[in-house]
Amino acid sequence: MAIPYFPGCTLSTKASGYDRSGRAVAQALGLEFQELPDWQCCGATFPLSTDNAMTLIAPTRLLRQAQEAGGQMTTLCAICFHVLRRTQNFLQEHTDVLERINWFTEEPYLGQVRVTHFLELLRDQLTWETLRANVSQPLKGLRVAPYYGCLLLRPPAEIQLDDPDDPHILHECLEALGCEVITFPYQSECCGSYLAVSKPTVPQQLAQDILASAQHHGAQALVTACPLCQYNLDYPQQSVRGWAIKPLPVLYFTQLMAVALGLPEQVWGMEGHSVDPRPLFEPYRATVA
Amino acid sequence: MSLDFHEQITMLSNQPILLCYHCHKCTAGCPVVEEMEFGPDRILRMVQLGERERLLKSRDIWLCAACETCGTRCPNGIDIAKVMDALRLEALRSGVTPAEPDAAKFHKLFLFVVQTLGRSHEASLLIAYKLWTLNLLADMDSGLQLFVKGKVPVLPKSIKGRDQVRRIFLKSAEAVAKENLPSANPASAQEAK
Ligand code: SF4
Ligand code: SF4
């Protein structure tokens, strides 16, 4: 089954390992990603002020492309997902704004596209049982801590993906891969988000707390669905001195899927990480026939 | 007639700011509160009291990461991230120098982006602001250079798509000018009312 897919800016550049592993696992599971033909940046933040609806033009142009591609679209980036789903909800409720945006874009968007995060597709369409059945290299004994962060879950009334206080979707995915899944108290604390640009000391402090807590609970790696969380938690481990924690790899869930599905190392996309996660996977390498 | 500051922020954010009874739950869970001067619940109190100057000059509005932790927990359903965004917007419109110097750097970059798009106008500035904020991340460790050189795929790949985006920018800018939507200049916004 072909699924219209929006990679977004970050997955085309900095987080290309997320994109590569995501496309590969989707294909291995029979869900082929079909990149939207002529996309641009989604806007990267959902406009929160009421008279700021102009900034919805960018995400609406993408929804319109998904409409042409068959009425649904999926994303891997938690930020793009957050922006697109909230835009979709907003336009469904505010038809006057939709009309106005359509006047600007001159290409009517009808307001009906279903935006999903890839995790949601796996849970609701593919099912965890099917995922489990496709695992050839179960990650038995690998202790991983899902890290949800903010944008994938909040605000819950609009995002409606999972319970923000007790989320399960990443847990279930990793359990299906055979991992030992660890719940730790910082799993949905904020990583500091875009303060990485304007005030990096804030995310650095938050990252230390998050990583230390995960490590304290026995995690060998942290697993996320957000390129910004990945950056904030991984990059400072190499660049900031004097941290009182051992290096802890920070992975995308699609990367663990790629290993567990027995896909070749070229599609794991783990080269660019500050803390190299590859040594963790030595025991789980598919033996080449 | 001009709205008072509290009414203005209430409208911009569409949040029931007066409902806040200062239980402090939001502030207790805010990940950046240690860096803040006031913290989210005092910010709301200051909006209630109309302390415009202090708010717009405060670093807190630039430190909020819009993580929605507070909004998810508030017993009165106040989405404080929206209030913070309204305050940032108001600060940009009033030309107040942002208390966070790097936020000011952002601001200059947006202006640059807008100029390269052809016109410096608030609508396009805001679109550019939203469009480009996070994408700085795409090339963070190599600095802003790559970004400025257009190496980040923010715009569509095809010439046709790029032209369309440019047309939309210009069209929205014109509409804002014509319809007297809230403008970058607070003085003219007052006159319009
Ligand atoms: S949690 Fe809500 S009611 Fe309590 S102080 Fe914060 S904004 Fe006010
Ligand atoms: S949304 Fe802003 S004010 Fe609220 S908890 Fe997050 S950082 Fe703090």
Short mmCIF file of N, CA and C and ligand atoms in Angstrom, two decimals, chain A residues 190, chain B residues 26 29-33 36 39-40 63-71 79-81 84, ligand 2:
data_model
loop_
_atom_site.label_atom_id
_atom_site.label_comp_id
_atom_site.label_asym_id
_atom_site.label_seq_id
_atom_site.Cartn_x
_atom_site.Cartn_y
_atom_site.Cartn_z
N CYS A 190 9.90 18.20 28.82
CA CYS A 190 10.36 18.94 27.64
C CYS A 190 11.89 18.89 27.53
N CYS B 26 1.08 25.38 37.00
CA CYS B 26 1.79 25.59 35.74
C CYS B 26 3.27 25.85 35.99
N GLY B 29 5.59 22.97 37.04
CA GLY B 29 6.01 21.97 36.06
C GLY B 29 6.74 22.55 34.86
N CYS B 30 6.93 23.86 34.83
CA CYS B 30 7.54 24.49 33.65
C CYS B 30 9.03 24.15 33.57
N PRO B 31 9.47 23.61 32.43
CA PRO B 31 10.87 23.17 32.34
C PRO B 31 11.88 24.31 32.34
N VAL B 32 11.46 25.51 32.03
CA VAL B 32 12.44 26.60 31.94
C VAL B 32 12.27 27.65 33.04
N VAL B 33 11.46 27.34 34.04
CA VAL B 33 11.11 28.35 35.03
C VAL B 33 12.35 28.87 35.77
N MET B 36 13.55 31.83 34.15
CA MET B 36 12.61 32.93 33.99
C MET B 36 12.71 33.94 35.13
N GLY B 39 7.94 33.52 35.72
CA GLY B 39 7.26 32.22 35.62
C GLY B 39 5.83 32.40 35.15
N PRO B 40 5.24 31.33 34.59
CA PRO B 40 3.96 31.48 33.89
C PRO B 40 2.82 32.06 34.73
N LEU B 63 11.60 32.81 26.52
CA LEU B 63 12.13 31.55 27.05
C LEU B 63 11.11 30.41 26.96
N CYS B 64 9.84 30.77 26.92
CA CYS B 64 8.80 29.73 26.86
C CYS B 64 9.04 28.85 25.63
N ALA B 65 9.11 27.55 25.85
CA ALA B 65 9.41 26.62 24.77
C ALA B 65 8.13 26.08 24.11
N ALA B 66 6.98 26.61 24.51
CA ALA B 66 5.69 26.15 23.98
C ALA B 66 5.51 24.64 24.13
N CYS B 67 5.97 24.11 25.26
CA CYS B 67 5.94 22.66 25.45
C CYS B 67 4.55 22.17 25.84
N GLU B 68 3.66 23.07 26.22
CA GLU B 68 2.27 22.75 26.56
C GLU B 68 2.14 21.91 27.82
N THR B 69 3.19 21.85 28.63
CA THR B 69 3.07 21.14 29.90
C THR B 69 2.06 21.86 30.79
N CYS B 70 2.18 23.18 30.84
CA CYS B 70 1.31 23.96 31.72
C CYS B 70 -0.14 23.88 31.28
N GLY B 71 -0.37 24.05 29.97
CA GLY B 71 -1.74 24.03 29.46
C GLY B 71 -2.42 22.69 29.70
N ASP B 79 -4.45 27.79 28.25
CA ASP B 79 -3.29 27.38 27.44
C ASP B 79 -2.29 28.54 27.45
N ILE B 80 -1.35 28.46 28.38
CA ILE B 80 -0.43 29.60 28.61
C ILE B 80 0.53 29.80 27.44
N ALA B 81 0.85 28.70 26.73
CA ALA B 81 1.71 28.86 25.55
C ALA B 81 1.09 29.85 24.57
N MET B 84 1.72 33.33 25.91
CA MET B 84 3.11 33.70 25.66
C MET B 84 3.31 34.11 24.20
S1 SF4 C 2 4.50 26.14 27.55
FE1 SF4 C 2 6.00 27.69 28.16
S2 SF4 C 2 5.29 28.45 30.15
FE2 SF4 C 2 4.20 26.53 29.75
S3 SF4 C 2 5.41 24.95 30.80
FE3 SF4 C 2 6.13 25.04 28.65
S4 SF4 C 2 7.84 26.49 28.67
FE4 SF4 C 2 6.71 26.81 30.60
#
